[in-house]
Amino acid sequence: MKICERSKSTSFDIHIIKTNEELEIERCVMMNKYFLNKKFKPFEASEGYWLSRCESYFDKIDVILDYHRCEIQINYSKEELKVLFEKWKSTYEEFEFIGFKYYWNNIGQPIYLYRDTKFDWESLNDEQEFRKIEQGFAKIINKYRKITGK
């Protein structure tokens, strides 16, 4: 038997069908490789819909990665959140961080961090994309630290 030269140059990939849970587990493994000292774990947000969560990403802050946005949950009491929210809103600017836009509409919701569509996300490889997301988290946390003094 001999391998055809045409087969060598036109190889093909076989993609095994994976469940959403398996895909999210793979995503967590990759994120844990890039987000040092953080532990992302898959969880089922709703039936068949899996996301990644890092509890205690920062002191009293949990992070959930969705495919189109990131959620940053500040785990304060309602009274503490009211004070923080008022201070935050006085300095709020939707496109404050390059490559991102974010929203924090009320204390009952997390801070939603989205990719700014004007930023060239398509040109980034996996590692660069995760590093950029990590920068987005860092910007939110730095603002949180500045406002709270923590």
JSON list of C-alpha atoms in Angstrom, two decimals:
[
{"chain": "A", "resi": 1, "resn": "MET", "atom": "CA", "xyz": [0.00, 0.00, 0.00]},
{"chain": "A", "resi": 2, "resn": "LYS", "atom": "CA", "xyz": [1.08, 3.50, -0.74]},
{"chain": "A", "resi": 3, "resn": "ILE", "atom": "CA", "xyz": [-0.29, 6.89, 0.42]},
{"chain": "A", "resi": 4, "resn": "CYS", "atom": "CA", "xyz": [-1.50, 8.98, -2.45]},
{"chain": "A", "resi": 5, "resn": "GLU", "atom": "CA", "xyz": [0.25, 12.37, -2.81]},
{"chain": "A", "resi": 6, "resn": "ARG", "atom": "CA", "xyz": [-3.14, 14.04, -3.20]},
{"chain": "A", "resi": 7, "resn": "SER", "atom": "CA", "xyz": [-4.27, 12.61, 0.16]},
{"chain": "A", "resi": 8, "resn": "LYS", "atom": "CA", "xyz": [-1.22, 14.07, 1.84]},
{"chain": "A", "resi": 9, "resn": "SER", "atom": "CA", "xyz": [-1.96, 17.58, 0.61]},
{"chain": "A", "resi": 10, "resn": "THR", "atom": "CA", "xyz": [-5.73, 17.53, 1.14]},
{"chain": "A", "resi": 11, "resn": "SER", "atom": "CA", "xyz": [-6.03, 16.01, 4.57]},
{"chain": "A", "resi": 12, "resn": "PHE", "atom": "CA", "xyz": [-9.29, 16.22, 6.42]},
{"chain": "A", "resi": 13, "resn": "ASP", "atom": "CA", "xyz": [-10.35, 16.59, 10.04]},
{"chain": "A", "resi": 14, "resn": "ILE", "atom": "CA", "xyz": [-12.83, 14.40, 11.79]},
{"chain": "A", "resi": 15, "resn": "HIS", "atom": "CA", "xyz": [-14.86, 16.20, 14.42]},
{"chain": "A", "resi": 16, "resn": "ILE", "atom": "CA", "xyz": [-16.41, 13.93, 16.97]},
{"chain": "A", "resi": 17, "resn": "ILE", "atom": "CA", "xyz": [-19.83, 14.97, 18.10]},
{"chain": "A", "resi": 18, "resn": "LYS", "atom": "CA", "xyz": [-19.55, 16.20, 21.66]},
{"chain": "A", "resi": 19, "resn": "THR", "atom": "CA", "xyz": [-22.17, 17.23, 24.16]},
{"chain": "A", "resi": 20, "resn": "ASN", "atom": "CA", "xyz": [-22.41, 20.82, 25.34]},
{"chain": "A", "resi": 21, "resn": "GLU", "atom": "CA", "xyz": [-21.09, 19.66, 28.70]},
{"chain": "A", "resi": 22, "resn": "GLU", "atom": "CA", "xyz": [-18.01, 18.07, 27.08]},
{"chain": "A", "resi": 23, "resn": "LEU", "atom": "CA", "xyz": [-17.35, 21.22, 25.05]},
{"chain": "A", "resi": 24, "resn": "GLU", "atom": "CA", "xyz": [-17.59, 23.37, 28.19]},
{"chain": "A", "resi": 25, "resn": "ILE", "atom": "CA", "xyz": [-15.24, 21.04, 30.07]},
{"chain": "A", "resi": 26, "resn": "GLU", "atom": "CA", "xyz": [-12.70, 21.49, 27.25]},
{"chain": "A", "resi": 27, "resn": "ARG", "atom": "CA", "xyz": [-13.19, 25.25, 27.40]},
{"chain": "A", "resi": 28, "resn": "CYS", "atom": "CA", "xyz": [-12.56, 25.24, 31.17]},
{"chain": "A", "resi": 29, "resn": "VAL", "atom": "CA", "xyz": [-9.37, 23.24, 30.70]},
{"chain": "A", "resi": 30, "resn": "MET", "atom": "CA", "xyz": [-8.16, 25.82, 28.19]},
{"chain": "A", "resi": 31, "resn": "MET", "atom": "CA", "xyz": [-9.14, 28.79, 30.37]},
{"chain": "A", "resi": 32, "resn": "ASN", "atom": "CA", "xyz": [-7.47, 27.30, 33.42]},
{"chain": "A", "resi": 33, "resn": "LYS", "atom": "CA", "xyz": [-4.30, 27.07, 31.36]},
{"chain": "A", "resi": 34, "resn": "TYR", "atom": "CA", "xyz": [-4.36, 30.82, 30.61]},
{"chain": "A", "resi": 35, "resn": "PHE", "atom": "CA", "xyz": [-5.96, 32.18, 33.79]},
{"chain": "A", "resi": 36, "resn": "LEU", "atom": "CA", "xyz": [-3.25, 31.26, 36.27]},
{"chain": "A", "resi": 37, "resn": "ASN", "atom": "CA", "xyz": [-4.35, 30.77, 39.88]},
{"chain": "A", "resi": 38, "resn": "LYS", "atom": "CA", "xyz": [-8.01, 30.74, 38.82]},
{"chain": "A", "resi": 39, "resn": "LYS", "atom": "CA", "xyz": [-10.22, 27.68, 38.59]},
{"chain": "A", "resi": 40, "resn": "PHE", "atom": "CA", "xyz": [-13.04, 27.70, 36.05]},
{"chain": "A", "resi": 41, "resn": "LYS", "atom": "CA", "xyz": [-15.57, 24.90, 36.35]},
{"chain": "A", "resi": 42, "resn": "PRO", "atom": "CA", "xyz": [-18.44, 24.01, 34.02]},
{"chain": "A", "resi": 43, "resn": "PHE", "atom": "CA", "xyz": [-22.02, 24.24, 35.30]},
{"chain": "A", "resi": 44, "resn": "GLU", "atom": "CA", "xyz": [-25.41, 23.73, 33.74]},
{"chain": "A", "resi": 45, "resn": "ALA", "atom": "CA", "xyz": [-27.08, 27.16, 33.64]},
{"chain": "A", "resi": 46, "resn": "SER", "atom": "CA", "xyz": [-30.28, 25.70, 32.20]},
{"chain": "A", "resi": 47, "resn": "GLU", "atom": "CA", "xyz": [-31.16, 22.35, 30.68]},
{"chain": "A", "resi": 48, "resn": "GLY", "atom": "CA", "xyz": [-28.44, 21.49, 28.16]},
{"chain": "A", "resi": 49, "resn": "TYR", "atom": "CA", "xyz": [-26.84, 24.97, 28.36]},
{"chain": "A", "resi": 50, "resn": "TRP", "atom": "CA", "xyz": [-23.41, 24.86, 29.97]},
{"chain": "A", "resi": 51, "resn": "LEU", "atom": "CA", "xyz": [-21.24, 27.79, 31.05]},
{"chain": "A", "resi": 52, "resn": "SER", "atom": "CA", "xyz": [-17.99, 28.28, 32.96]},
{"chain": "A", "resi": 53, "resn": "ARG", "atom": "CA", "xyz": [-17.76, 29.79, 36.45]},
{"chain": "A", "resi": 54, "resn": "CYS", "atom": "CA", "xyz": [-14.85, 30.89, 38.59]},
{"chain": "A", "resi": 55, "resn": "GLU", "atom": "CA", "xyz": [-15.88, 31.38, 42.19]},
{"chain": "A", "resi": 56, "resn": "SER", "atom": "CA", "xyz": [-13.74, 33.84, 44.13]},
{"chain": "A", "resi": 57, "resn": "TYR", "atom": "CA", "xyz": [-12.04, 35.20, 41.02]},
{"chain": "A", "resi": 58, "resn": "PHE", "atom": "CA", "xyz": [-11.27, 38.08, 43.31]},
{"chain": "A", "resi": 59, "resn": "ASP", "atom": "CA", "xyz": [-12.29, 38.67, 46.92]},
{"chain": "A", "resi": 60, "resn": "LYS", "atom": "CA", "xyz": [-16.13, 38.52, 46.94]},
{"chain": "A", "resi": 61, "resn": "ILE", "atom": "CA", "xyz": [-16.26, 38.44, 43.12]},
{"chain": "A", "resi": 62, "resn": "ASP", "atom": "CA", "xyz": [-17.38, 35.50, 40.97]},
{"chain": "A", "resi": 63, "resn": "VAL", "atom": "CA", "xyz": [-17.07, 35.38, 37.19]},
{"chain": "A", "resi": 64, "resn": "ILE", "atom": "CA", "xyz": [-19.24, 33.51, 34.68]},
{"chain": "A", "resi": 65, "resn": "LEU", "atom": "CA", "xyz": [-18.18, 33.19, 31.05]},
{"chain": "A", "resi": 66, "resn": "ASP", "atom": "CA", "xyz": [-20.95, 33.02, 28.52]},
{"chain": "A", "resi": 67, "resn": "TYR", "atom": "CA", "xyz": [-20.19, 32.89, 24.81]},
{"chain": "A", "resi": 68, "resn": "HIS", "atom": "CA", "xyz": [-21.15, 36.50, 24.11]},
{"chain": "A", "resi": 69, "resn": "ARG", "atom": "CA", "xyz": [-20.53, 38.12, 27.45]},
{"chain": "A", "resi": 70, "resn": "CYS", "atom": "CA", "xyz": [-18.96, 37.75, 30.87]},
{"chain": "A", "resi": 71, "resn": "GLU", "atom": "CA", "xyz": [-20.84, 38.24, 34.12]},
{"chain": "A", "resi": 72, "resn": "ILE", "atom": "CA", "xyz": [-19.08, 39.69, 37.12]},
{"chain": "A", "resi": 73, "resn": "GLN", "atom": "CA", "xyz": [-21.04, 39.05, 40.31]},
{"chain": "A", "resi": 74, "resn": "ILE", "atom": "CA", "xyz": [-20.10, 41.10, 43.37]},
{"chain": "A", "resi": 75, "resn": "ASN", "atom": "CA", "xyz": [-21.12, 39.19, 46.49]},
{"chain": "A", "resi": 76, "resn": "TYR", "atom": "CA", "xyz": [-22.03, 42.00, 48.87]},
{"chain": "A", "resi": 77, "resn": "SER", "atom": "CA", "xyz": [-25.08, 42.57, 51.03]},
{"chain": "A", "resi": 78, "resn": "LYS", "atom": "CA", "xyz": [-27.85, 44.61, 49.44]},
{"chain": "A", "resi": 79, "resn": "GLU", "atom": "CA", "xyz": [-26.89, 47.69, 51.46]},
{"chain": "A", "resi": 80, "resn": "GLU", "atom": "CA", "xyz": [-23.20, 47.42, 50.49]},
{"chain": "A", "resi": 81, "resn": "LEU", "atom": "CA", "xyz": [-24.16, 46.93, 46.84]},
{"chain": "A", "resi": 82, "resn": "LYS", "atom": "CA", "xyz": [-26.32, 50.09, 46.92]},
{"chain": "A", "resi": 83, "resn": "VAL", "atom": "CA", "xyz": [-23.38, 52.17, 48.14]},
{"chain": "A", "resi": 84, "resn": "LEU", "atom": "CA", "xyz": [-20.97, 50.61, 45.63]},
{"chain": "A", "resi": 85, "resn": "PHE", "atom": "CA", "xyz": [-23.48, 50.97, 42.78]},
{"chain": "A", "resi": 86, "resn": "GLU", "atom": "CA", "xyz": [-23.99, 54.69, 43.45]},
{"chain": "A", "resi": 87, "resn": "LYS", "atom": "CA", "xyz": [-20.25, 55.34, 43.51]},
{"chain": "A", "resi": 88, "resn": "TRP", "atom": "CA", "xyz": [-19.76, 53.21, 40.38]},
{"chain": "A", "resi": 89, "resn": "LYS", "atom": "CA", "xyz": [-22.53, 54.95, 38.45]},
{"chain": "A", "resi": 90, "resn": "SER", "atom": "CA", "xyz": [-21.01, 58.37, 39.12]},
{"chain": "A", "resi": 91, "resn": "THR", "atom": "CA", "xyz": [-17.95, 57.30, 37.08]},
{"chain": "A", "resi": 92, "resn": "TYR", "atom": "CA", "xyz": [-19.71, 55.00, 34.60]},
{"chain": "A", "resi": 93, "resn": "GLU", "atom": "CA", "xyz": [-18.80, 55.08, 30.93]},
{"chain": "A", "resi": 94, "resn": "GLU", "atom": "CA", "xyz": [-19.99, 52.21, 28.71]},
{"chain": "A", "resi": 95, "resn": "PHE", "atom": "CA", "xyz": [-16.83, 52.06, 26.53]},
{"chain": "A", "resi": 96, "resn": "GLU", "atom": "CA", "xyz": [-14.41, 52.89, 29.33]},
{"chain": "A", "resi": 97, "resn": "PHE", "atom": "CA", "xyz": [-12.11, 49.95, 28.55]},
{"chain": "A", "resi": 98, "resn": "ILE", "atom": "CA", "xyz": [-10.55, 49.36, 25.10]},
{"chain": "A", "resi": 99, "resn": "GLY", "atom": "CA", "xyz": [-12.03, 46.31, 23.41]},
{"chain": "A", "resi": 100, "resn": "PHE", "atom": "CA", "xyz": [-15.02, 46.12, 25.76]},
{"chain": "A", "resi": 101, "resn": "LYS", "atom": "CA", "xyz": [-18.30, 47.68, 26.70]},
{"chain": "A", "resi": 102, "resn": "TYR", "atom": "CA", "xyz": [-20.01, 46.96, 29.98]},
{"chain": "A", "resi": 103, "resn": "TYR", "atom": "CA", "xyz": [-23.29, 47.47, 31.76]},
{"chain": "A", "resi": 104, "resn": "TRP", "atom": "CA", "xyz": [-24.33, 47.47, 35.37]},
{"chain": "A", "resi": 105, "resn": "ASN", "atom": "CA", "xyz": [-27.98, 48.44, 35.33]},
{"chain": "A", "resi": 106, "resn": "ASN", "atom": "CA", "xyz": [-28.98, 47.75, 38.94]},
{"chain": "A", "resi": 107, "resn": "ILE", "atom": "CA", "xyz": [-27.77, 46.06, 42.12]},
{"chain": "A", "resi": 108, "resn": "GLY", "atom": "CA", "xyz": [-29.84, 42.95, 41.39]},
{"chain": "A", "resi": 109, "resn": "GLN", "atom": "CA", "xyz": [-27.78, 42.18, 38.30]},
{"chain": "A", "resi": 110, "resn": "PRO", "atom": "CA", "xyz": [-24.12, 41.35, 37.74]},
{"chain": "A", "resi": 111, "resn": "ILE", "atom": "CA", "xyz": [-21.83, 43.60, 35.76]},
{"chain": "A", "resi": 112, "resn": "TYR", "atom": "CA", "xyz": [-22.05, 42.45, 32.14]},
{"chain": "A", "resi": 113, "resn": "LEU", "atom": "CA", "xyz": [-18.82, 42.73, 30.16]},
{"chain": "A", "resi": 114, "resn": "TYR", "atom": "CA", "xyz": [-19.22, 42.45, 26.37]},
{"chain": "A", "resi": 115, "resn": "ARG", "atom": "CA", "xyz": [-16.75, 42.45, 23.52]},
{"chain": "A", "resi": 116, "resn": "ASP", "atom": "CA", "xyz": [-16.76, 45.77, 21.70]},
{"chain": "A", "resi": 117, "resn": "THR", "atom": "CA", "xyz": [-17.62, 44.96, 18.08]},
{"chain": "A", "resi": 118, "resn": "LYS", "atom": "CA", "xyz": [-15.40, 47.84, 16.93]},
{"chain": "A", "resi": 119, "resn": "PHE", "atom": "CA", "xyz": [-12.37, 45.98, 18.30]},
{"chain": "A", "resi": 120, "resn": "ASP", "atom": "CA", "xyz": [-10.75, 43.38, 16.00]},
{"chain": "A", "resi": 121, "resn": "TRP", "atom": "CA", "xyz": [-11.45, 40.23, 18.05]},
{"chain": "A", "resi": 122, "resn": "GLU", "atom": "CA", "xyz": [-11.26, 38.04, 14.93]},
{"chain": "A", "resi": 123, "resn": "SER", "atom": "CA", "xyz": [-7.53, 38.59, 14.54]},
{"chain": "A", "resi": 124, "resn": "LEU", "atom": "CA", "xyz": [-6.76, 37.12, 17.97]},
{"chain": "A", "resi": 125, "resn": "ASN", "atom": "CA", "xyz": [-5.76, 33.49, 18.47]},
{"chain": "A", "resi": 126, "resn": "ASP", "atom": "CA", "xyz": [-7.11, 31.57, 21.49]},
{"chain": "A", "resi": 127, "resn": "GLU", "atom": "CA", "xyz": [-4.34, 32.64, 23.84]},
{"chain": "A", "resi": 128, "resn": "GLN", "atom": "CA", "xyz": [-4.58, 36.31, 22.82]},
{"chain": "A", "resi": 129, "resn": "GLU", "atom": "CA", "xyz": [-8.36, 36.21, 23.18]},
{"chain": "A", "resi": 130, "resn": "PHE", "atom": "CA", "xyz": [-8.19, 34.78, 26.71]},
{"chain": "A", "resi": 131, "resn": "ARG", "atom": "CA", "xyz": [-5.48, 37.29, 27.64]},
{"chain": "A", "resi": 132, "resn": "LYS", "atom": "CA", "xyz": [-7.70, 40.11, 26.37]},
{"chain": "A", "resi": 133, "resn": "ILE", "atom": "CA", "xyz": [-10.67, 38.80, 28.38]},
{"chain": "A", "resi": 134, "resn": "GLU", "atom": "CA", "xyz": [-8.40, 38.59, 31.42]},
{"chain": "A", "resi": 135, "resn": "GLN", "atom": "CA", "xyz": [-7.50, 42.26, 30.82]},
{"chain": "A", "resi": 136, "resn": "GLY", "atom": "CA", "xyz": [-11.20, 43.12, 30.75]},
{"chain": "A", "resi": 137, "resn": "PHE", "atom": "CA", "xyz": [-11.70, 41.44, 34.13]},
{"chain": "A", "resi": 138, "resn": "ALA", "atom": "CA", "xyz": [-8.65, 43.26, 35.48]},
{"chain": "A", "resi": 139, "resn": "LYS", "atom": "CA", "xyz": [-10.05, 46.63, 34.36]},
{"chain": "A", "resi": 140, "resn": "ILE", "atom": "CA", "xyz": [-13.37, 45.97, 36.12]},
{"chain": "A", "resi": 141, "resn": "ILE", "atom": "CA", "xyz": [-11.62, 44.73, 39.27]},
{"chain": "A", "resi": 142, "resn": "ASN", "atom": "CA", "xyz": [-9.22, 47.69, 39.29]},
{"chain": "A", "resi": 143, "resn": "LYS", "atom": "CA", "xyz": [-12.18, 50.05, 39.11]},
{"chain": "A", "resi": 144, "resn": "TYR", "atom": "CA", "xyz": [-13.87, 48.08, 41.91]},
{"chain": "A", "resi": 145, "resn": "ARG", "atom": "CA", "xyz": [-10.71, 48.32, 44.03]},
{"chain": "A", "resi": 146, "resn": "LYS", "atom": "CA", "xyz": [-10.39, 52.05, 43.38]},
{"chain": "A", "resi": 147, "resn": "ILE", "atom": "CA", "xyz": [-13.99, 52.72, 44.35]},
{"chain": "A", "resi": 148, "resn": "THR", "atom": "CA", "xyz": [-13.98, 50.47, 47.43]},
{"chain": "A", "resi": 149, "resn": "GLY", "atom": "CA", "xyz": [-10.42, 51.11, 48.55]},
{"chain": "A", "resi": 150, "resn": "LYS", "atom": "CA", "xyz": [-9.84, 47.32, 48.79]}
]
